[in-house]
Every structure is written in structure tokens, then in C-alpha cells.
Amino acid sequence: MRSLWVSLISFLPLAVRGGQIPIVNGVIGGVSNTTENFKPKFLNSAATTPGKLRYVQNSGVCETTPGVKQVSGYGDLTSTESIWFWFFESRSDPDNAPLALWFNGGPGSSSMIGLLQELGPCRITNDSKSVTLNPYSWNNEANLLFIDQPVGVGFSHGDTRVGTSQAAAADVWSFMQIFLADSRFSKYKANNLAIWTESYGGHYGPTFAAHFLAQNAAIDKGTVSGTKLNLKVLGVGDGLTDPLSQYPGYITYAANNPYHALVSSSVISRANSDWSSSNGCKNQISNCYATGTNSVCSSAQSFCNNRILSPLAGNWDVYYVLTQNPDPYPPDITNYLNSVASKIGAEATWTESSGTVYSNFAATGDWMHNSRPDLETVINAGVSIEIITAPKSIHSALPSSQ
């Protein structure tokens, strides 16, 4: 089992791509001081079927390997909450291959980023007008399920109520219950299951995995009804898991990465001061850990990203620090996805990130919560853990395995 997932890791791009971390008022991962007027993706024309899947099979888009099937569509959590998915069978023994779930980060960014720019069966061309078959796709070995979550992200649409990783985990669990109850996918119930994610997935991955395990235990006790999820692997790329341990890495990396200093020594000095001062980033994160309150944690996110994360990035691409902003790579996928939306059964207009969802998370300060206890729970449960860092990304400073 481990050798299979190591073989998949060899195909993971060396940097988190696609601009997943939102920029608010010029601040990477910032918190707005005003109430945003975002519009939820409510579609009056969508004929939902709560508790069921709606999908298109074998659209001919993306996966063109002969005999390899694909399915895309929605899992309707309720009459006003629909989660988008795109499933690709393994190119090798799909009935017995593992089922791998893929989640991009943000919070609020679409998993279509991973599909078209990273590990999926097809990759966007440099002119953003089409896709080409990816011979290194992870579905060479696994059944791949890309999920746009929470509701409101990407092609997903409806009530954008989720603002914490725990609430997101509950919805993903509900989606998986709907997915595996469908006659098209019920054969995968017994297959090994993996969660793969990156960036904000340092929160998503441990939280989702711990929730899956807790629900499995509750099913065994008879307190919850449902299908147990056969979780075997959690993989996190460049993940933000434990901010208190990880934020000092931004300071170290900005000055001492093997390529070049990202900012001047004076910016480094200010960041060090803002980290260690009496009401600095370190103490604010510690207070967030101690209290868990929305206002404390949201303030910590605002302060630390204004004073440390964003300034230390300088004018370099945070996903590939050898390139100055704006980095033209990877090519944008927006126009392509919206051009094929009707073919794949999508009902909403696709956007890379949801401002509404991001604002919900920023208001709770979920960013500064510690997901390390959940990660430890998953490790202690015997789930195989793979932590990956990208050597040419500012995220490589983050010791996600701690």
C-alpha cells in the first residue's frame, strides 16, 4: 500500500500552484475590515435531489484514454446545498484500485486547480484554451475524486454557511455518504480510501480525516447511521497545520532559502519584532490556541498575515520564489472550465476562489486554529501519513509534519 502512494507522490508537482491563498486589500491571507457584499451561488433553476447524486457520465472532456470512465456532477446535501465532484476511474484495475479524494485549499479555492494544473488526467495548455492528456496522472494508479468544497466553491452552489474546517469536514462526510450510496459508486465502499490535499489542506486534511475516524467509531457504537469510510492514507502538500510552530519558518526562509533573499534585512528585522513583541504574532496565535474564540483568532490572522506572511513574500511568487510577480504560470483555467460547463453537467459559473467562503473562514479565525491534535489523532489511529514540502515555494518553510 505504501509503495503505491509513494509512486503517486513522485508525480506531485514540486510547488503548490494556482494562487490558492486569497489576497485581501493587498495582503496575502488578509482579513477585511469591512463587511463584504458577496452573493451566494443560489441557482433557482437547479433541480436538486437532496441526499442523491446528479451527474453526467463519460462527457469526453479531460480523460480521453480509451475505456477509462469518468463522471461529473453534484451531490445534493440539501435542497439549497450542492457539492460539485468530478470522478475519474483508475487507468489500471479500477474495481480494486484505491479511491483518492483531492481537495485544494484557500480556504475557498476550487479543486479544479489540482485537476487541471497539477495531478489530474488532463492539463491546461499554455494558451488556456484546451487541455492535453496527462500521462503522469494519479489515476494511473487510483480512482480520483475531485471535490469542490465547501458549498459555494468552484462549481458548487447554494447556502454558503460553512466557516470552519470542522463544519467543512461534516459536509464532506455527508457528501461521501451520498456518493457511496449511489449504485454507480457503491462498489468502492470496501476499497482503500485516501485524502490528499495541499496548502490550507494542512487544516482540511487532518480535520477531515479525524472526523471520518470519529464517524466510523460512532457507526460501530450504533450512535450514527451510515457507511464507514475505509481511510488508509492522509497526504498533505505544503500544509498550514500548526501556525505557532510554522510561522517562524516564514522569517527564516525569506532570508535563508537557497535561491535568494526575498526581502531586505530591514523587513526581516520588522518581522522578527512583530513575531516576538508583547502583543505580537506569537502571543496572538497562543491566545487563539488557548481561547479558540472567533475574534481572537481572526485578529491573530489579520495581524500575522499583515506583518509577517505578506511582507516577507516580497515581489516574488509565493508558489515559486524564483519568479517575480506576476508569474504567468500556470495558465488560467477559468475560461476553459466555463466553456465546457454544460458538457460536464456544471450548473454554476466557475471561479477559482469564493470570496464568500473565504470571508466566512476569516471571520472565525479558522486559519490560526491548531490542526496538529487532529493530525496526531490520525497518526495514532494507524493511518499512513505523507507530508510533502515544495523546495522552491515559500511554503517549504513550514514544518507540516510537526
mmCIF file of C-alpha atoms in Angstrom:
data_model
loop_
_atom_site.group_PDB
_atom_site.id
_atom_site.type_symbol
_atom_site.label_atom_id
_atom_site.label_comp_id
_atom_site.label_asym_id
_atom_site.label_seq_id
_atom_site.Cartn_x
_atom_site.Cartn_y
_atom_site.Cartn_z
ATOM 1 C CA MET A 1 0.000 0.000 0.000
ATOM 2 C CA ARG A 2 2.738 2.447 0.959
ATOM 3 C CA SER A 3 4.647 1.794 -2.263
ATOM 4 C CA LEU A 4 1.562 2.707 -4.281
ATOM 5 C CA TRP A 5 1.224 6.085 -2.603
ATOM 6 C CA VAL A 6 4.943 6.777 -2.830
ATOM 7 C CA SER A 7 4.636 6.200 -6.578
ATOM 8 C CA LEU A 8 1.850 8.782 -6.676
ATOM 9 C CA ILE A 9 3.970 11.270 -4.742
ATOM 10 C CA SER A 10 6.599 11.095 -7.471
ATOM 11 C CA PHE A 11 4.103 12.751 -9.785
ATOM 12 C CA LEU A 12 3.187 15.594 -7.404
ATOM 13 C CA PRO A 13 4.292 18.990 -8.757
ATOM 14 C CA LEU A 14 7.108 20.497 -6.703
ATOM 15 C CA ALA A 15 5.217 23.675 -5.913
ATOM 16 C CA VAL A 16 1.680 24.484 -4.913
ATOM 17 C CA ARG A 17 0.262 26.309 -7.888
ATOM 18 C CA GLY A 18 -2.761 28.263 -8.920
ATOM 19 C CA GLY A 19 -2.951 31.173 -6.476
ATOM 20 C CA GLN A 20 -4.969 29.366 -3.834
ATOM 21 C CA ILE A 21 -4.286 31.799 -0.984
ATOM 22 C CA PRO A 22 -6.655 34.771 -1.366
ATOM 23 C CA ILE A 23 -5.267 38.303 -1.280
ATOM 24 C CA VAL A 24 -7.413 40.791 0.653
ATOM 25 C CA ASN A 25 -6.628 44.511 0.352
ATOM 26 C CA GLY A 26 -3.180 43.603 -0.925
ATOM 27 C CA VAL A 27 -2.461 41.237 1.988
ATOM 28 C CA ILE A 28 -1.837 37.539 1.415
ATOM 29 C CA GLY A 29 -4.340 35.753 3.627
ATOM 30 C CA GLY A 30 -5.680 39.059 4.907
ATOM 31 C CA VAL A 31 -8.834 39.804 6.861
ATOM 32 C CA SER A 32 -11.155 42.515 5.610
ATOM 33 C CA ASN A 33 -12.133 45.345 7.959
ATOM 34 C CA THR A 34 -15.456 45.783 6.200
ATOM 35 C CA THR A 35 -18.473 43.581 5.680
ATOM 36 C CA GLU A 36 -18.182 42.126 2.208
ATOM 37 C CA ASN A 37 -21.230 42.082 -0.039
ATOM 38 C CA PHE A 38 -20.680 38.717 -1.673
ATOM 39 C CA LYS A 39 -23.571 36.940 -3.344
ATOM 40 C CA PRO A 40 -24.092 33.249 -2.559
ATOM 41 C CA LYS A 41 -24.340 30.958 -5.564
ATOM 42 C CA PHE A 42 -28.071 30.288 -5.397
ATOM 43 C CA LEU A 43 -29.433 28.860 -8.633
ATOM 44 C CA ASN A 44 -33.204 28.966 -8.826
ATOM 45 C CA SER A 45 -33.113 26.780 -11.920
ATOM 46 C CA ALA A 46 -31.202 23.928 -10.250
ATOM 47 C CA ALA A 47 -33.418 20.884 -9.727
ATOM 48 C CA THR A 48 -31.818 19.419 -6.636
ATOM 49 C CA THR A 49 -32.433 15.942 -5.236
ATOM 50 C CA PRO A 50 -31.470 16.095 -1.542
ATOM 51 C CA GLY A 51 -29.467 13.074 -0.460
ATOM 52 C CA LYS A 52 -28.758 11.961 -4.022
ATOM 53 C CA LEU A 53 -26.256 12.429 -6.846
ATOM 54 C CA ARG A 54 -26.925 14.061 -10.209
ATOM 55 C CA TYR A 55 -24.307 13.519 -12.883
ATOM 56 C CA VAL A 56 -23.144 13.186 -16.459
ATOM 57 C CA GLN A 57 -21.188 10.086 -17.441
ATOM 58 C CA ASN A 58 -18.324 9.962 -19.922
ATOM 59 C CA SER A 59 -18.558 13.537 -21.178
ATOM 60 C CA GLY A 60 -15.422 13.138 -23.289
ATOM 61 C CA VAL A 61 -13.847 16.120 -21.546
ATOM 62 C CA CYS A 62 -10.400 15.759 -19.948
ATOM 63 C CA GLU A 63 -9.926 11.966 -19.713
ATOM 64 C CA THR A 64 -9.628 10.568 -23.239
ATOM 65 C CA THR A 65 -7.828 7.303 -22.504
ATOM 66 C CA PRO A 66 -9.838 4.572 -24.275
ATOM 67 C CA GLY A 67 -12.010 2.583 -21.895
ATOM 68 C CA VAL A 68 -11.397 4.824 -18.860
ATOM 69 C CA LYS A 69 -14.668 6.178 -17.477
ATOM 70 C CA GLN A 70 -15.446 9.492 -15.834
ATOM 71 C CA VAL A 71 -18.433 11.006 -14.035
ATOM 72 C CA SER A 72 -19.101 14.636 -13.108
ATOM 73 C CA GLY A 73 -21.949 16.335 -11.328
ATOM 74 C CA TYR A 74 -23.431 17.159 -7.937
ATOM 75 C CA GLY A 75 -24.151 15.636 -4.579
ATOM 76 C CA ASP A 76 -27.120 17.495 -3.111
ATOM 77 C CA LEU A 77 -26.675 17.778 0.650
ATOM 78 C CA THR A 78 -29.990 19.633 0.936
ATOM 79 C CA SER A 79 -32.354 21.458 -1.395
ATOM 80 C CA THR A 80 -30.071 24.527 -1.140
ATOM 81 C CA GLU A 81 -26.594 22.957 -0.890
ATOM 82 C CA SER A 82 -24.952 21.180 -3.828
ATOM 83 C CA ILE A 83 -21.349 19.976 -3.879
ATOM 84 C CA TRP A 84 -19.596 19.546 -7.231
ATOM 85 C CA PHE A 85 -17.476 16.479 -7.960
ATOM 86 C CA TRP A 86 -15.521 15.103 -10.900
ATOM 87 C CA PHE A 87 -14.610 11.410 -10.734
ATOM 88 C CA PHE A 88 -12.097 9.568 -12.904
ATOM 89 C CA GLU A 89 -11.661 5.827 -12.875
ATOM 90 C CA SER A 90 -8.196 4.422 -12.499
ATOM 91 C CA ARG A 91 -6.461 3.579 -15.745
ATOM 92 C CA SER A 92 -5.397 0.340 -14.035
ATOM 93 C CA ASP A 93 -7.871 -2.092 -12.391
ATOM 94 C CA PRO A 94 -10.446 0.498 -11.238
ATOM 95 C CA ASP A 95 -12.575 -2.019 -9.336
ATOM 96 C CA ASN A 96 -9.723 -2.721 -6.926
ATOM 97 C CA ALA A 97 -7.694 0.494 -7.069
ATOM 98 C CA PRO A 98 -7.778 2.889 -4.094
ATOM 99 C CA LEU A 99 -10.205 5.796 -4.050
ATOM 100 C CA ALA A 100 -8.294 9.069 -3.643
ATOM 101 C CA LEU A 101 -10.090 12.271 -2.651
ATOM 102 C CA TRP A 102 -8.448 15.545 -3.718
ATOM 103 C CA PHE A 103 -9.038 18.911 -2.050
ATOM 104 C CA ASN A 104 -7.389 22.219 -2.872
ATOM 105 C CA GLY A 105 -7.043 24.852 -0.173
ATOM 106 C CA GLY A 106 -7.730 28.559 0.113
ATOM 107 C CA PRO A 107 -9.863 28.375 2.157
ATOM 108 C CA GLY A 108 -12.400 28.749 -0.608
ATOM 109 C CA SER A 109 -10.396 27.533 -3.622
ATOM 110 C CA SER A 110 -11.617 25.021 -6.165
ATOM 111 C CA SER A 111 -10.201 21.527 -6.525
ATOM 112 C CA MET A 112 -10.325 22.011 -10.280
ATOM 113 C CA ILE A 113 -6.942 23.690 -9.731
ATOM 114 C CA GLY A 114 -5.491 20.326 -8.801
ATOM 115 C CA LEU A 115 -7.309 18.602 -11.624
ATOM 116 C CA LEU A 116 -6.163 20.834 -14.484
ATOM 117 C CA GLN A 117 -2.888 22.291 -13.175
ATOM 118 C CA GLU A 118 -1.432 19.503 -11.094
ATOM 119 C CA LEU A 119 -2.296 15.803 -10.928
ATOM 120 C CA GLY A 120 -5.436 15.140 -12.957
ATOM 121 C CA PRO A 121 -5.945 13.145 -16.170
ATOM 122 C CA CYS A 122 -5.556 16.282 -18.285
ATOM 123 C CA ARG A 123 -3.611 19.538 -18.050
ATOM 124 C CA ILE A 124 -4.460 23.011 -19.263
ATOM 125 C CA THR A 125 -2.479 24.220 -22.286
ATOM 126 C CA ASN A 126 -0.353 27.354 -22.138
ATOM 127 C CA ASP A 127 -2.953 29.352 -24.098
ATOM 128 C CA SER A 128 -5.689 28.312 -21.613
ATOM 129 C CA LYS A 129 -7.933 27.230 -24.483
ATOM 130 C CA SER A 130 -7.773 23.451 -24.235
ATOM 131 C CA VAL A 131 -6.341 20.513 -22.326
ATOM 132 C CA THR A 132 -3.916 17.732 -23.137
ATOM 133 C CA LEU A 133 -3.839 14.212 -21.740
ATOM 134 C CA ASN A 134 -1.572 13.887 -18.696
ATOM 135 C CA PRO A 135 0.422 10.625 -18.892
ATOM 136 C CA TYR A 136 1.507 11.095 -15.261
ATOM 137 C CA SER A 137 -1.984 11.490 -13.808
ATOM 138 C CA TRP A 138 -2.593 9.953 -10.423
ATOM 139 C CA ASN A 139 -5.432 7.948 -11.950
ATOM 140 C CA ASN A 140 -2.752 5.761 -13.488
ATOM 141 C CA GLU A 141 -2.923 4.024 -10.094
ATOM 142 C CA ALA A 142 -6.000 5.291 -8.231
ATOM 143 C CA ASN A 143 -9.615 6.252 -8.756
ATOM 144 C CA LEU A 144 -9.601 10.047 -8.423
ATOM 145 C CA LEU A 145 -12.424 12.084 -6.920
ATOM 146 C CA PHE A 146 -12.020 15.871 -7.083
ATOM 147 C CA ILE A 147 -14.429 17.746 -4.795
ATOM 148 C CA ASP A 148 -15.251 21.471 -4.770
ATOM 149 C CA GLN A 149 -15.967 22.306 -1.136
ATOM 150 C CA PRO A 150 -17.340 23.947 0.942
ATOM 151 C CA VAL A 151 -20.601 24.774 -0.803
ATOM 152 C CA GLY A 152 -20.074 27.938 -2.856
ATOM 153 C CA VAL A 153 -16.583 26.984 -4.048
ATOM 154 C CA GLY A 154 -15.894 26.411 -7.750
ATOM 155 C CA PHE A 155 -18.924 24.818 -9.413
ATOM 156 C CA SER A 156 -20.583 24.040 -6.053
ATOM 157 C CA HIS A 157 -23.545 26.247 -5.247
ATOM 158 C CA GLY A 158 -26.088 27.096 -2.570
ATOM 159 C CA ASP A 159 -26.119 28.265 1.036
ATOM 160 C CA THR A 160 -22.576 29.362 1.922
ATOM 161 C CA ARG A 161 -22.819 28.771 5.672
ATOM 162 C CA VAL A 162 -19.500 26.948 6.297
ATOM 163 C CA GLY A 163 -16.757 28.928 8.018
ATOM 164 C CA THR A 164 -14.644 26.341 9.835
ATOM 165 C CA SER A 165 -12.682 23.259 8.853
ATOM 166 C CA GLN A 166 -14.837 21.181 11.213
ATOM 167 C CA ALA A 167 -18.048 22.281 9.511
ATOM 168 C CA ALA A 168 -16.441 21.563 6.152
ATOM 169 C CA ALA A 169 -15.496 18.076 7.375
ATOM 170 C CA ALA A 170 -19.087 17.340 8.330
ATOM 171 C CA ASP A 171 -20.305 18.300 4.853
ATOM 172 C CA VAL A 172 -17.614 16.247 3.125
ATOM 173 C CA TRP A 173 -18.596 13.242 5.252
ATOM 174 C CA SER A 174 -22.236 13.757 4.233
ATOM 175 C CA PHE A 175 -21.214 14.037 0.588
ATOM 176 C CA MET A 176 -19.240 10.789 0.783
ATOM 177 C CA GLN A 177 -22.259 9.020 2.285
ATOM 178 C CA ILE A 178 -24.332 10.181 -0.693
ATOM 179 C CA PHE A 179 -21.572 9.292 -3.149
ATOM 180 C CA LEU A 180 -21.062 5.736 -1.898
ATOM 181 C CA ALA A 181 -24.794 5.091 -1.607
ATOM 182 C CA ASP A 182 -25.199 5.643 -5.359
ATOM 183 C CA SER A 183 -25.337 2.393 -7.338
ATOM 184 C CA ARG A 184 -22.635 3.690 -9.715
ATOM 185 C CA PHE A 185 -20.109 4.093 -6.897
ATOM 186 C CA SER A 186 -21.169 1.677 -4.123
ATOM 187 C CA LYS A 187 -18.586 -0.846 -5.308
ATOM 188 C CA TYR A 188 -15.860 1.420 -3.904
ATOM 189 C CA LYS A 189 -17.060 1.163 -0.282
ATOM 190 C CA ALA A 190 -14.514 -1.516 0.575
ATOM 191 C CA ASN A 191 -11.635 0.000 -1.381
ATOM 192 C CA ASN A 192 -8.810 1.716 0.464
ATOM 193 C CA LEU A 193 -9.547 5.435 0.807
ATOM 194 C CA ALA A 194 -7.056 8.306 0.788
ATOM 195 C CA ILE A 195 -7.399 12.021 1.486
ATOM 196 C CA TRP A 196 -4.955 14.198 -0.472
ATOM 197 C CA THR A 197 -4.791 17.953 -0.103
ATOM 198 C CA GLU A 198 -2.416 20.908 -0.050
ATOM 199 C CA SER A 199 -1.884 24.438 1.321
ATOM 200 C CA TYR A 200 -4.913 25.129 3.548
ATOM 201 C CA GLY A 201 -5.289 21.383 3.360
ATOM 202 C CA GLY A 202 -2.943 21.372 6.344
ATOM 203 C CA HIS A 203 -6.159 22.238 8.178
ATOM 204 C CA TYR A 204 -8.583 20.365 5.930
ATOM 205 C CA GLY A 205 -6.694 17.074 5.766
ATOM 206 C CA PRO A 206 -6.215 16.356 9.487
ATOM 207 C CA THR A 207 -9.681 17.697 10.347
ATOM 208 C CA PHE A 208 -11.430 15.667 7.646
ATOM 209 C CA ALA A 209 -9.500 12.520 8.470
ATOM 210 C CA ALA A 210 -10.149 12.814 12.222
ATOM 211 C CA HIS A 211 -13.847 13.405 11.532
ATOM 212 C CA PHE A 212 -14.025 10.346 9.277
ATOM 213 C CA LEU A 213 -12.455 8.227 12.016
ATOM 214 C CA ALA A 214 -14.800 9.624 14.661
ATOM 215 C CA GLN A 215 -17.830 8.898 12.494
ATOM 216 C CA ASN A 216 -16.585 5.364 11.850
ATOM 217 C CA ALA A 217 -16.312 4.831 15.608
ATOM 218 C CA ALA A 218 -19.808 6.227 16.120
ATOM 219 C CA ILE A 219 -21.165 3.837 13.494
ATOM 220 C CA ASP A 220 -19.534 0.952 15.367
ATOM 221 C CA LYS A 221 -21.211 2.151 18.584
ATOM 222 C CA GLY A 222 -24.578 2.476 16.862
ATOM 223 C CA THR A 223 -24.891 6.193 17.553
ATOM 224 C CA VAL A 224 -24.538 7.170 13.892
ATOM 225 C CA SER A 225 -26.021 5.503 10.823
ATOM 226 C CA GLY A 226 -24.006 5.344 7.642
ATOM 227 C CA THR A 227 -21.217 3.736 5.692
ATOM 228 C CA LYS A 228 -17.802 3.534 7.312
ATOM 229 C CA LEU A 229 -15.045 5.126 5.235
ATOM 230 C CA ASN A 230 -12.025 2.858 4.811
ATOM 231 C CA LEU A 231 -9.434 5.570 5.405
ATOM 232 C CA LYS A 232 -5.862 4.361 4.956
ATOM 233 C CA VAL A 233 -3.855 7.407 3.831
ATOM 234 C CA LEU A 234 -3.676 11.127 4.552
ATOM 235 C CA GLY A 235 -1.406 13.172 2.293
ATOM 236 C CA VAL A 236 -0.717 16.892 2.789
ATOM 237 C CA GLY A 237 1.391 19.068 0.493
ATOM 238 C CA ASP A 238 2.811 22.361 1.834
ATOM 239 C CA GLY A 239 0.162 22.403 4.515
ATOM 240 C CA LEU A 240 -0.611 25.015 7.170
ATOM 241 C CA THR A 241 -1.289 22.801 10.194
ATOM 242 C CA ASP A 242 0.244 24.341 13.340
ATOM 243 C CA PRO A 243 0.722 28.115 12.838
ATOM 244 C CA LEU A 244 2.542 28.613 16.138
ATOM 245 C CA SER A 245 5.258 26.186 15.056
ATOM 246 C CA GLN A 246 5.239 27.142 11.412
ATOM 247 C CA TYR A 247 5.108 30.931 11.198
ATOM 248 C CA PRO A 248 8.726 31.440 12.329
ATOM 249 C CA GLY A 249 9.674 29.433 9.240
ATOM 250 C CA TYR A 250 8.457 32.268 7.020
ATOM 251 C CA ILE A 251 11.026 34.567 8.590
ATOM 252 C CA THR A 252 13.859 32.074 8.273
ATOM 253 C CA TYR A 253 13.007 31.137 4.713
ATOM 254 C CA ALA A 254 12.642 34.711 3.461
ATOM 255 C CA ALA A 255 16.302 35.400 4.245
ATOM 256 C CA ASN A 256 17.953 31.985 4.097
ATOM 257 C CA ASN A 257 16.366 29.965 1.305
ATOM 258 C CA PRO A 258 18.924 28.541 -1.151
ATOM 259 C CA TYR A 259 17.929 30.862 -4.014
ATOM 260 C CA HIS A 260 17.904 34.494 -2.904
ATOM 261 C CA ALA A 261 16.696 36.783 -0.146
ATOM 262 C CA LEU A 262 13.052 37.609 -0.749
ATOM 263 C CA VAL A 263 13.117 40.958 1.048
ATOM 264 C CA SER A 264 15.572 43.390 2.637
ATOM 265 C CA SER A 265 17.161 42.873 6.033
ATOM 266 C CA SER A 266 15.004 45.676 7.461
ATOM 267 C CA VAL A 267 11.823 43.787 6.515
ATOM 268 C CA ILE A 268 13.243 40.669 8.175
ATOM 269 C CA SER A 269 14.034 42.699 11.304
ATOM 270 C CA ARG A 270 10.500 44.119 11.475
ATOM 271 C CA ALA A 271 9.021 40.647 11.036
ATOM 272 C CA ASN A 272 11.135 39.308 13.890
ATOM 273 C CA SER A 273 9.949 42.145 16.103
ATOM 274 C CA ASP A 274 6.317 41.625 15.097
ATOM 275 C CA TRP A 275 6.665 37.936 15.896
ATOM 276 C CA SER A 276 8.134 38.299 19.378
ATOM 277 C CA SER A 277 6.750 41.586 20.755
ATOM 278 C CA SER A 278 4.402 41.529 23.755
ATOM 279 C CA ASN A 279 1.292 41.718 21.590
ATOM 280 C CA GLY A 280 2.963 40.191 18.573
ATOM 281 C CA CYS A 281 2.107 37.326 16.287
ATOM 282 C CA LYS A 282 3.444 34.603 18.600
ATOM 283 C CA ASN A 283 1.357 35.713 21.560
ATOM 284 C CA GLN A 284 -1.747 36.283 19.436
ATOM 285 C CA ILE A 285 -1.573 32.770 17.988
ATOM 286 C CA SER A 286 -1.002 31.397 21.501
ATOM 287 C CA ASN A 287 -4.113 33.254 22.694
ATOM 288 C CA CYS A 288 -6.070 31.811 19.787
ATOM 289 C CA TYR A 289 -4.943 28.309 20.756
ATOM 290 C CA ALA A 290 -5.912 28.950 24.389
ATOM 291 C CA THR A 291 -9.323 30.519 23.807
ATOM 292 C CA GLY A 292 -10.454 29.364 20.371
ATOM 293 C CA THR A 293 -12.702 32.403 20.095
ATOM 294 C CA ASN A 294 -13.532 33.833 16.690
ATOM 295 C CA SER A 295 -12.464 37.405 17.429
ATOM 296 C CA VAL A 296 -9.115 36.438 18.970
ATOM 297 C CA CYS A 297 -8.230 34.024 16.192
ATOM 298 C CA SER A 298 -9.404 36.330 13.402
ATOM 299 C CA SER A 299 -7.332 39.161 14.870
ATOM 300 C CA ALA A 300 -4.307 36.871 15.007
ATOM 301 C CA GLN A 301 -4.748 36.017 11.334
ATOM 302 C CA SER A 302 -5.058 39.680 10.412
ATOM 303 C CA PHE A 303 -2.016 40.752 12.427
ATOM 304 C CA CYS A 304 0.296 37.910 11.437
ATOM 305 C CA ASN A 305 -0.509 37.968 7.745
ATOM 306 C CA ASN A 306 -0.282 41.766 7.579
ATOM 307 C CA ARG A 307 3.002 41.891 9.489
ATOM 308 C CA ILE A 308 4.749 38.618 8.634
ATOM 309 C CA LEU A 309 3.379 36.414 5.841
ATOM 310 C CA SER A 310 2.570 39.084 3.266
ATOM 311 C CA PRO A 311 5.579 41.410 3.746
ATOM 312 C CA LEU A 312 8.065 38.527 3.703
ATOM 313 C CA ALA A 313 6.867 37.329 0.297
ATOM 314 C CA GLY A 314 8.225 40.495 -1.280
ATOM 315 C CA ASN A 315 7.640 40.723 -5.002
ATOM 316 C CA TRP A 316 8.225 37.009 -5.547
ATOM 317 C CA ASP A 317 5.687 34.347 -6.421
ATOM 318 C CA VAL A 318 4.954 32.582 -3.122
ATOM 319 C CA TYR A 319 4.475 29.308 -5.016
ATOM 320 C CA TYR A 320 7.767 29.553 -6.946
ATOM 321 C CA VAL A 321 10.150 32.050 -5.426
ATOM 322 C CA LEU A 322 12.499 32.086 -8.414
ATOM 323 C CA THR A 323 9.871 34.050 -10.348
ATOM 324 C CA GLN A 324 8.832 37.641 -9.735
ATOM 325 C CA ASN A 325 5.191 38.665 -9.709
ATOM 326 C CA PRO A 326 3.155 38.344 -11.786
ATOM 327 C CA ASP A 327 4.041 34.768 -12.683
ATOM 328 C CA PRO A 328 2.310 33.766 -15.951
ATOM 329 C CA TYR A 329 2.459 30.103 -14.985
ATOM 330 C CA PRO A 330 0.358 28.078 -14.511
ATOM 331 C CA PRO A 331 -2.096 29.122 -17.240
ATOM 332 C CA ASP A 332 -5.523 30.276 -16.078
ATOM 333 C CA ILE A 333 -8.291 27.658 -16.226
ATOM 334 C CA THR A 334 -11.358 29.882 -15.793
ATOM 335 C CA ASN A 335 -12.450 30.339 -19.406
ATOM 336 C CA TYR A 336 -11.806 26.714 -20.278
ATOM 337 C CA LEU A 337 -13.894 25.350 -17.414
ATOM 338 C CA ASN A 338 -16.806 27.644 -18.148
ATOM 339 C CA SER A 339 -16.622 26.728 -21.833
ATOM 340 C CA VAL A 340 -17.143 23.030 -21.049
ATOM 341 C CA ALA A 341 -19.526 23.506 -18.111
ATOM 342 C CA SER A 342 -22.638 22.339 -19.926
ATOM 343 C CA LYS A 343 -20.887 19.213 -21.214
ATOM 344 C CA ILE A 344 -19.804 18.091 -17.762
ATOM 345 C CA GLY A 345 -23.093 18.904 -16.024
ATOM 346 C CA ALA A 346 -21.972 22.020 -14.166
ATOM 347 C CA GLU A 347 -24.708 24.497 -13.264
ATOM 348 C CA ALA A 348 -22.819 27.463 -11.807
ATOM 349 C CA THR A 349 -20.244 29.866 -13.208
ATOM 350 C CA TRP A 350 -16.817 28.642 -12.139
ATOM 351 C CA THR A 351 -14.474 30.896 -10.200
ATOM 352 C CA GLU A 352 -11.093 29.903 -8.791
ATOM 353 C CA SER A 353 -11.885 31.069 -5.247
ATOM 354 C CA SER A 354 -15.006 32.076 -3.361
ATOM 355 C CA GLY A 355 -14.808 35.406 -1.560
ATOM 356 C CA THR A 356 -17.859 34.469 0.490
ATOM 357 C CA VAL A 357 -16.371 31.233 1.769
ATOM 358 C CA TYR A 358 -13.005 32.854 2.463
ATOM 359 C CA SER A 359 -14.700 35.649 4.417
ATOM 360 C CA ASN A 360 -16.639 33.100 6.464
ATOM 361 C CA PHE A 361 -13.375 31.413 7.453
ATOM 362 C CA ALA A 362 -11.615 34.719 8.120
ATOM 363 C CA ALA A 363 -14.434 35.756 10.459
ATOM 364 C CA THR A 364 -13.942 32.649 12.604
ATOM 365 C CA GLY A 365 -10.142 32.828 12.503
ATOM 366 C CA ASP A 366 -10.045 29.179 11.464
ATOM 367 C CA TRP A 367 -6.692 29.920 9.766
ATOM 368 C CA MET A 368 -4.984 30.284 13.152
ATOM 369 C CA HIS A 369 -6.510 27.228 14.781
ATOM 370 C CA ASN A 370 -4.174 24.331 15.509
ATOM 371 C CA SER A 371 -4.858 21.186 13.462
ATOM 372 C CA ARG A 372 -1.919 19.352 14.995
ATOM 373 C CA PRO A 373 -4.060 17.483 17.570
ATOM 374 C CA ASP A 374 -6.222 16.108 14.745
ATOM 375 C CA LEU A 375 -3.094 15.090 12.847
ATOM 376 C CA GLU A 376 -1.821 13.284 15.918
ATOM 377 C CA THR A 377 -5.177 11.511 16.273
ATOM 378 C CA VAL A 378 -4.947 10.291 12.696
ATOM 379 C CA ILE A 379 -1.342 9.142 13.132
ATOM 380 C CA ASN A 380 -2.208 7.281 16.333
ATOM 381 C CA ALA A 381 -5.094 5.562 14.531
ATOM 382 C CA GLY A 382 -2.572 3.916 12.201
ATOM 383 C CA VAL A 383 -3.399 5.908 9.071
ATOM 384 C CA SER A 384 -0.393 6.280 6.771
ATOM 385 C CA ILE A 385 0.707 9.922 6.677
ATOM 386 C CA GLU A 386 2.609 11.585 3.821
ATOM 387 C CA ILE A 387 3.812 15.170 4.322
ATOM 388 C CA ILE A 388 5.314 16.886 1.276
ATOM 389 C CA THR A 389 7.045 20.270 1.053
ATOM 390 C CA ALA A 390 7.973 22.131 -2.113
ATOM 391 C CA PRO A 391 11.628 23.260 -2.193
ATOM 392 C CA LYS A 392 11.010 26.304 -4.377
ATOM 393 C CA SER A 393 7.935 27.562 -2.541
ATOM 394 C CA ILE A 394 7.761 29.845 0.474
ATOM 395 C CA HIS A 395 5.560 27.110 1.915
ATOM 396 C CA SER A 396 8.601 24.859 2.130
ATOM 397 C CA ALA A 397 9.493 26.784 5.273
ATOM 398 C CA LEU A 398 6.553 25.184 7.035
ATOM 399 C CA PRO A 399 7.311 22.022 9.045
ATOM 400 C CA SER A 400 3.903 20.448 8.468
ATOM 401 C CA SER A 401 4.895 17.125 9.998
ATOM 402 C CA GLN A 402 5.367 18.617 13.459
#
